[in-house]
Amino acid sequence: MFAEILRRLVATIPVMGVVAIAVFALLHVTPGDPAVIIAGDYATTDDIARIRTRLGLDQPFHVQVGLWLSRIVRGDLGTSIFSGLPVSTLIGQRAATTIWLTLFAMLISVGVGVPIGVLAAWRKGSWLDRAVMVFAVSGFSMPTFWLGFILVYVFAITAGWLPVQGYHPIAAGVWPFLSHLILPALTLSVVYMALIARMTRASMLGVLDEDYIRTAFAKGLAPRGVLIRHALKNASLPVVTIIGIGFALLIGGAVVTESVFALPGLGRLTVDAIVRRDYPVIQGVLLVVSGVYVLINLVVDVLYVILDPRIRY
Amino acid sequence: MSQLSRRTFLAGATAAATTLAAPRVHAQKRGGTIRFVAQADLKILDPVWTTAYITRNHSYLVYDTLFGTDEKLQVRPQMVDKHSVSKDGQKYSFTLRDGLKWHDGQPVVAEDCVESLKRWMKKDRFGRLLAAHGPKLAAADRKTFTLELGERFGPVLEALGKPSSNVPFMMPARLAATSADDQIKEIVGSGPFKFSKDEWQPGNQVVYVRNPDYVPRKEPASGSAGGKRVHLDKVIWRYMPDHATAAAALAAGEVDWWEIPPIDFIPRIEQNPALATFLPDPLGTQGWLRPNHLHPPFNNKKARQALVYMMNQETYLQAAIGVPKFYRTCHSVFACNGPYASKAGAEGLAKQNLERARQLVKESGYDGRPVTVVHVTDIALLNGAALVTRELLTSIGFNVDLKAMDWSTNLAVRAKKDPPDKGGWNVLHTWWMAADVMHPAVHFGVSGAGPGAWFGWPEIPQLEKLITEFVRATDPARRKQLAEEVQKVALDEVAYVPWGEYVLPTAHRKNVSGILKFIAPLFWNVSIA
């Protein structure tokens, strides 16, 4: 197992290399030029050309990509063209917000989605099942920004219980930290809660028809024990897959949530950088996020083995 | 559940906040922190390296200027204590005030100002005009420096006190020695606030703290002139990309001042008794339609003149701004509330004549090729203006190709000199603050310098000659006459077509007082109860 994990980790290196080159190439074929943005409204064509030279943007593509990759290998993600700050510093400033937001959202999604999915499957065809399905369809259909504004209107402006926007690190106190994360995490989690609930229900329905479940009930085991210890464990592989994918999707979905709640996270850092064509920042963030995706996939694969010992790599 | 639009949401948000927050009587108070929602994200800190308005606004907190511009557009000494000019107008002498200090504790000396001006003259349009007149800058002693001109240049003080980008902000000589093409690495000014670098998070917040060593002038504050008396301990700029979030945060009291709310948010804000709106820059902003002079059909004067006759400013302003109290038609290329406003040569601009425009299109020999109009879709006012232009161009006989793009792509496209079918363009829209179209020396739209002119590259030698005469003139009446000549030529040759002026209110909670009228948000004189 350990050897397999090591082998998979080594295999991520060429994957990351391909990702890095693809990201770089994609950005450089996208219309836009950071030099003209820096030069501002009053710049002449000569001013812009001078800035392009200073930034090295007039170099051939292979030279630019070579220089960037050589820095990446040395652990240097580069420097923002605009602020002059190291990309690693910018990511460091934003990572905590996105990590906490994603973890909270996943906690809510799994904490609510799995139990209601199990209950819906257990009470298939009942009002409870229908209610869960209605919630699931609604959850899929609600645009994140719209839900965010509704929650702000209800809980922040009308009730005044929670703040409208912003982020406070945990060092500022537990309640300020939590209060600024509740609404964004709830907003972000609804879609995934719905997804996980549906997937859990579908997977559980397949398992609940198995003979061993019928046997367990016939032996007189309590429904809770049957559902959790026997059915859920065996139904959990697709759910774990969805949770793994969900982590990746949550990081992407955080872009909208971070904008609605003015949270200084990686999503907004990326969008701001794209708007300005701040290439080193876009490349750095995408590289780091790609690395996280690869690691999440690895963790999911390891979990498969733990949950189902029959699986071998 | 029924759909809730942003407008409905804001109506509810404002109403809810109204019930929660009662109006307060306030008095000017010392201390406190103000939370301010800035118009954009501050990414670049060097006010010479970029002309971005957000960097200019940031610099007004951190840096000081030799001269300031007051509410009445008069240039007044700021860091300068005394100044004199020789009888022939060729030699200026400036003596600095006592007690000026950089944020690193070092005293401000004349050499710092000499180096700062040299760097500024390499980048700024007005500065470059001054530089073209052979100025020699030299420190006479620690507090005095001189400016000796090789050729006559009238508006020296206007140049040194120019309020908009690039503002000649003063920096320590060691930083001002940085090439104008490179960003300065350290933010050390002598202004009333210090930049807190450790708390700066690009994309989120910028923090400034009061500079306890700052010595304000004795006069009352007015614009960027007068005494910069600081009542606040701390200023926090927040960047909120979503307008609805900023509106909700202002209504809920999580921020105190929102620099530029979109016009359609203003009615809701005005209904909230805890909030107030204010017009900080009554001079406003001018909208532009700019033809590209390099390529057909607008390399032909008659085709360009058709653009003037098709113009109906009211239609543009209605589409771009929408609320009549925030816009006005203005048939001058120079700001209508400024000293050089004129109707000279603007007869065609003042009255739409589509018949005449169609005739000019025919006379231009237009061959039916598509006219590429840059359509910026992520800025509401430019989106509206481009759509009006498409309708009008079509109505006078042009085939229009509307190219939709975001603002950043537009910046790259507009810099392309290629023909429109190879990635270039024919018509674009933009806007300029009145301070930037006040007179010929700062107005990029009337430059006829060809490759050295603003995008669109009109080559009109007569304009360049008139602008040179303008900056050499010392008599105000002569300058006014020359500005009128510039306008006549600019409109006849159609360097660009102005589509009116508009003003943008700022919004704040009522416990904020002392906001000064100026083109940038200023934080001295402001207090929070």
mmCIF file of N, CA, C and O in Angstrom, chain B residues 107-143:
data_model
loop_
_atom_site.group_PDB
_atom_site.id
_atom_site.type_symbol
_atom_site.label_atom_id
_atom_site.label_comp_id
_atom_site.label_asym_id
_atom_site.label_seq_id
_atom_site.Cartn_x
_atom_site.Cartn_y
_atom_site.Cartn_z
ATOM 1 N N PRO B 107 14.368 64.099 6.895
ATOM 2 C CA PRO B 107 13.737 65.353 6.458
ATOM 3 C C PRO B 107 13.593 65.398 4.934
ATOM 4 O O PRO B 107 14.396 64.804 4.212
ATOM 5 N N VAL B 108 12.569 66.090 4.468
ATOM 6 C CA VAL B 108 12.396 66.293 3.027
ATOM 7 C C VAL B 108 13.349 67.408 2.612
ATOM 8 O O VAL B 108 13.344 68.490 3.212
ATOM 9 N N VAL B 109 14.175 67.134 1.599
ATOM 10 C CA VAL B 109 15.111 68.171 1.136
ATOM 11 C C VAL B 109 14.864 68.454 -0.352
ATOM 12 O O VAL B 109 14.195 67.684 -1.045
ATOM 13 N N ALA B 110 15.428 69.574 -0.784
ATOM 14 C CA ALA B 110 15.182 70.040 -2.159
ATOM 15 C C ALA B 110 15.577 68.981 -3.190
ATOM 16 O O ALA B 110 14.901 68.811 -4.206
ATOM 17 N N GLU B 111 16.649 68.253 -2.918
ATOM 18 C CA GLU B 111 17.128 67.247 -3.876
ATOM 19 C C GLU B 111 16.070 66.166 -4.124
ATOM 20 O O GLU B 111 15.942 65.650 -5.231
ATOM 21 N N ASP B 112 15.306 65.839 -3.072
ATOM 22 C CA ASP B 112 14.225 64.855 -3.229
ATOM 23 C C ASP B 112 13.214 65.343 -4.271
ATOM 24 O O ASP B 112 12.757 64.566 -5.123
ATOM 25 N N CYS B 113 12.881 66.625 -4.183
ATOM 26 C CA CYS B 113 11.867 67.176 -5.103
ATOM 27 C C CYS B 113 12.418 67.233 -6.526
ATOM 28 O O CYS B 113 11.685 66.950 -7.493
ATOM 29 N N VAL B 114 13.683 67.557 -6.660
ATOM 30 C CA VAL B 114 14.304 67.618 -7.987
ATOM 31 C C VAL B 114 14.229 66.240 -8.650
ATOM 32 O O VAL B 114 13.804 66.098 -9.806
ATOM 33 N N GLU B 115 14.614 65.196 -7.913
ATOM 34 C CA GLU B 115 14.599 63.836 -8.481
ATOM 35 C C GLU B 115 13.171 63.372 -8.777
ATOM 36 O O GLU B 115 12.918 62.713 -9.789
ATOM 37 N N SER B 116 12.246 63.736 -7.875
ATOM 38 C CA SER B 116 10.841 63.323 -8.086
ATOM 39 C C SER B 116 10.293 63.956 -9.353
ATOM 40 O O SER B 116 9.604 63.297 -10.144
ATOM 41 N N LEU B 117 10.580 65.228 -9.558
ATOM 42 C CA LEU B 117 10.067 65.916 -10.756
ATOM 43 C C LEU B 117 10.710 65.352 -12.020
ATOM 44 O O LEU B 117 10.041 65.197 -13.049
ATOM 45 N N LYS B 118 11.982 65.026 -11.938
ATOM 46 C CA LYS B 118 12.667 64.466 -13.130
ATOM 47 C C LYS B 118 11.997 63.151 -13.540
ATOM 48 O O LYS B 118 11.781 62.888 -14.720
ATOM 49 N N ARG B 119 11.686 62.326 -12.547
ATOM 50 C CA ARG B 119 11.059 61.034 -12.870
ATOM 51 C C ARG B 119 9.653 61.249 -13.434
ATOM 52 O O ARG B 119 9.264 60.624 -14.417
ATOM 53 N N TRP B 120 8.916 62.152 -12.818
ATOM 54 C CA TRP B 120 7.540 62.421 -13.281
ATOM 55 C C TRP B 120 7.545 62.959 -14.713
ATOM 56 O O TRP B 120 6.685 62.591 -15.523
ATOM 57 N N MET B 121 8.514 63.801 -15.047
ATOM 58 C CA MET B 121 8.549 64.405 -16.386
ATOM 59 C C MET B 121 8.823 63.382 -17.488
ATOM 60 O O MET B 121 8.615 63.653 -18.661
ATOM 61 N N LYS B 122 9.300 62.212 -17.086
ATOM 62 C CA LYS B 122 9.551 61.171 -18.099
ATOM 63 C C LYS B 122 8.264 60.450 -18.476
ATOM 64 O O LYS B 122 8.199 59.778 -19.506
ATOM 65 N N LYS B 123 7.229 60.518 -17.626
ATOM 66 C CA LYS B 123 6.043 59.713 -17.877
ATOM 67 C C LYS B 123 4.790 60.525 -18.198
ATOM 68 O O LYS B 123 3.991 60.126 -19.041
ATOM 69 N N ASP B 124 4.590 61.598 -17.491
ATOM 70 C CA ASP B 124 3.325 62.321 -17.602
ATOM 71 C C ASP B 124 3.265 63.176 -18.868
ATOM 72 O O ASP B 124 4.270 63.760 -19.288
ATOM 73 N N ARG B 125 2.059 63.289 -19.457
ATOM 74 C CA ARG B 125 1.916 64.080 -20.689
ATOM 75 C C ARG B 125 2.266 65.535 -20.450
ATOM 76 O O ARG B 125 3.036 66.136 -21.202
ATOM 77 N N PHE B 126 1.718 66.103 -19.371
ATOM 78 C CA PHE B 126 2.003 67.503 -19.053
ATOM 79 C C PHE B 126 3.502 67.645 -18.712
ATOM 80 O O PHE B 126 4.172 68.590 -19.125
ATOM 81 N N GLY B 127 3.997 66.650 -17.972
ATOM 82 C CA GLY B 127 5.419 66.657 -17.604
ATOM 83 C C GLY B 127 6.319 66.578 -18.825
ATOM 84 O O GLY B 127 7.362 67.249 -18.899
ATOM 85 N N ARG B 128 5.907 65.777 -19.806
ATOM 86 C CA ARG B 128 6.713 65.642 -21.022
ATOM 87 C C ARG B 128 6.711 66.951 -21.813
ATOM 88 O O ARG B 128 7.713 67.324 -22.417
ATOM 89 N N LEU B 129 5.554 67.625 -21.804
ATOM 90 C CA LEU B 129 5.489 68.931 -22.479
ATOM 91 C C LEU B 129 6.453 69.911 -21.809
ATOM 92 O O LEU B 129 7.164 70.673 -22.473
ATOM 93 N N LEU B 130 6.457 69.852 -20.477
ATOM 94 C CA LEU B 130 7.382 70.721 -19.731
ATOM 95 C C LEU B 130 8.827 70.325 -20.051
ATOM 96 O O LEU B 130 9.677 71.186 -20.308
ATOM 97 N N ALA B 131 9.075 69.025 -20.069
ATOM 98 C CA ALA B 131 10.438 68.545 -20.340
ATOM 99 C C ALA B 131 10.911 68.974 -21.731
ATOM 100 O O ALA B 131 12.118 69.174 -21.949
ATOM 101 N N ALA B 132 9.968 69.122 -22.662
ATOM 102 C CA ALA B 132 10.339 69.507 -24.031
ATOM 103 C C ALA B 132 10.777 70.971 -24.113
ATOM 104 O O ALA B 132 11.228 71.424 -25.166
ATOM 105 N N HIS B 133 10.620 71.704 -23.017
ATOM 106 C CA HIS B 133 11.007 73.116 -23.005
ATOM 107 C C HIS B 133 12.304 73.339 -22.238
ATOM 108 O O HIS B 133 12.528 74.410 -21.673
ATOM 109 N N GLY B 134 13.106 72.294 -22.210
ATOM 110 C CA GLY B 134 14.474 72.389 -21.683
ATOM 111 C C GLY B 134 14.623 72.842 -20.258
ATOM 112 O O GLY B 134 15.445 73.721 -19.965
ATOM 113 N N PRO B 135 13.853 72.251 -19.330
ATOM 114 C CA PRO B 135 13.985 72.717 -17.947
ATOM 115 C C PRO B 135 15.254 72.183 -17.284
ATOM 116 O O PRO B 135 15.636 71.035 -17.524
ATOM 117 N N LYS B 136 15.876 73.037 -16.491
ATOM 118 C CA LYS B 136 17.017 72.568 -15.685
ATOM 119 C C LYS B 136 16.603 72.672 -14.233
ATOM 120 O O LYS B 136 16.281 73.765 -13.757
ATOM 121 N N LEU B 137 16.587 71.519 -13.564
ATOM 122 C CA LEU B 137 16.198 71.501 -12.156
ATOM 123 C C LEU B 137 17.451 71.371 -11.313
ATOM 124 O O LEU B 137 18.331 70.559 -11.620
ATOM 125 N N ALA B 138 17.528 72.139 -10.244
ATOM 126 C CA ALA B 138 18.718 72.051 -9.395
ATOM 127 C C ALA B 138 18.370 72.471 -7.979
ATOM 128 O O ALA B 138 17.540 73.373 -7.765
ATOM 129 N N ALA B 139 19.010 71.809 -7.012
ATOM 130 C CA ALA B 139 18.817 72.198 -5.612
ATOM 131 C C ALA B 139 19.749 73.369 -5.307
ATOM 132 O O ALA B 139 20.948 73.297 -5.580
ATOM 133 N N ALA B 140 19.183 74.447 -4.756
ATOM 134 C CA ALA B 140 20.009 75.615 -4.403
ATOM 135 C C ALA B 140 20.554 75.440 -2.990
ATOM 136 O O ALA B 140 21.699 75.784 -2.698
ATOM 137 N N ASP B 141 19.735 74.924 -2.100
ATOM 138 C CA ASP B 141 20.183 74.566 -0.749
ATOM 139 C C ASP B 141 19.263 73.453 -0.267
ATOM 140 O O ASP B 141 18.519 72.882 -1.059
ATOM 141 N N ARG B 142 19.272 73.141 1.020
ATOM 142 C CA ARG B 142 18.486 71.989 1.499
ATOM 143 C C ARG B 142 16.983 72.184 1.319
ATOM 144 O O ARG B 142 16.229 71.229 1.205
ATOM 145 N N LYS B 143 16.554 73.455 1.311
ATOM 146 C CA LYS B 143 15.108 73.686 1.238
ATOM 147 C C LYS B 143 14.665 74.349 -0.060
ATOM 148 O O LYS B 143 13.469 74.527 -0.287
#
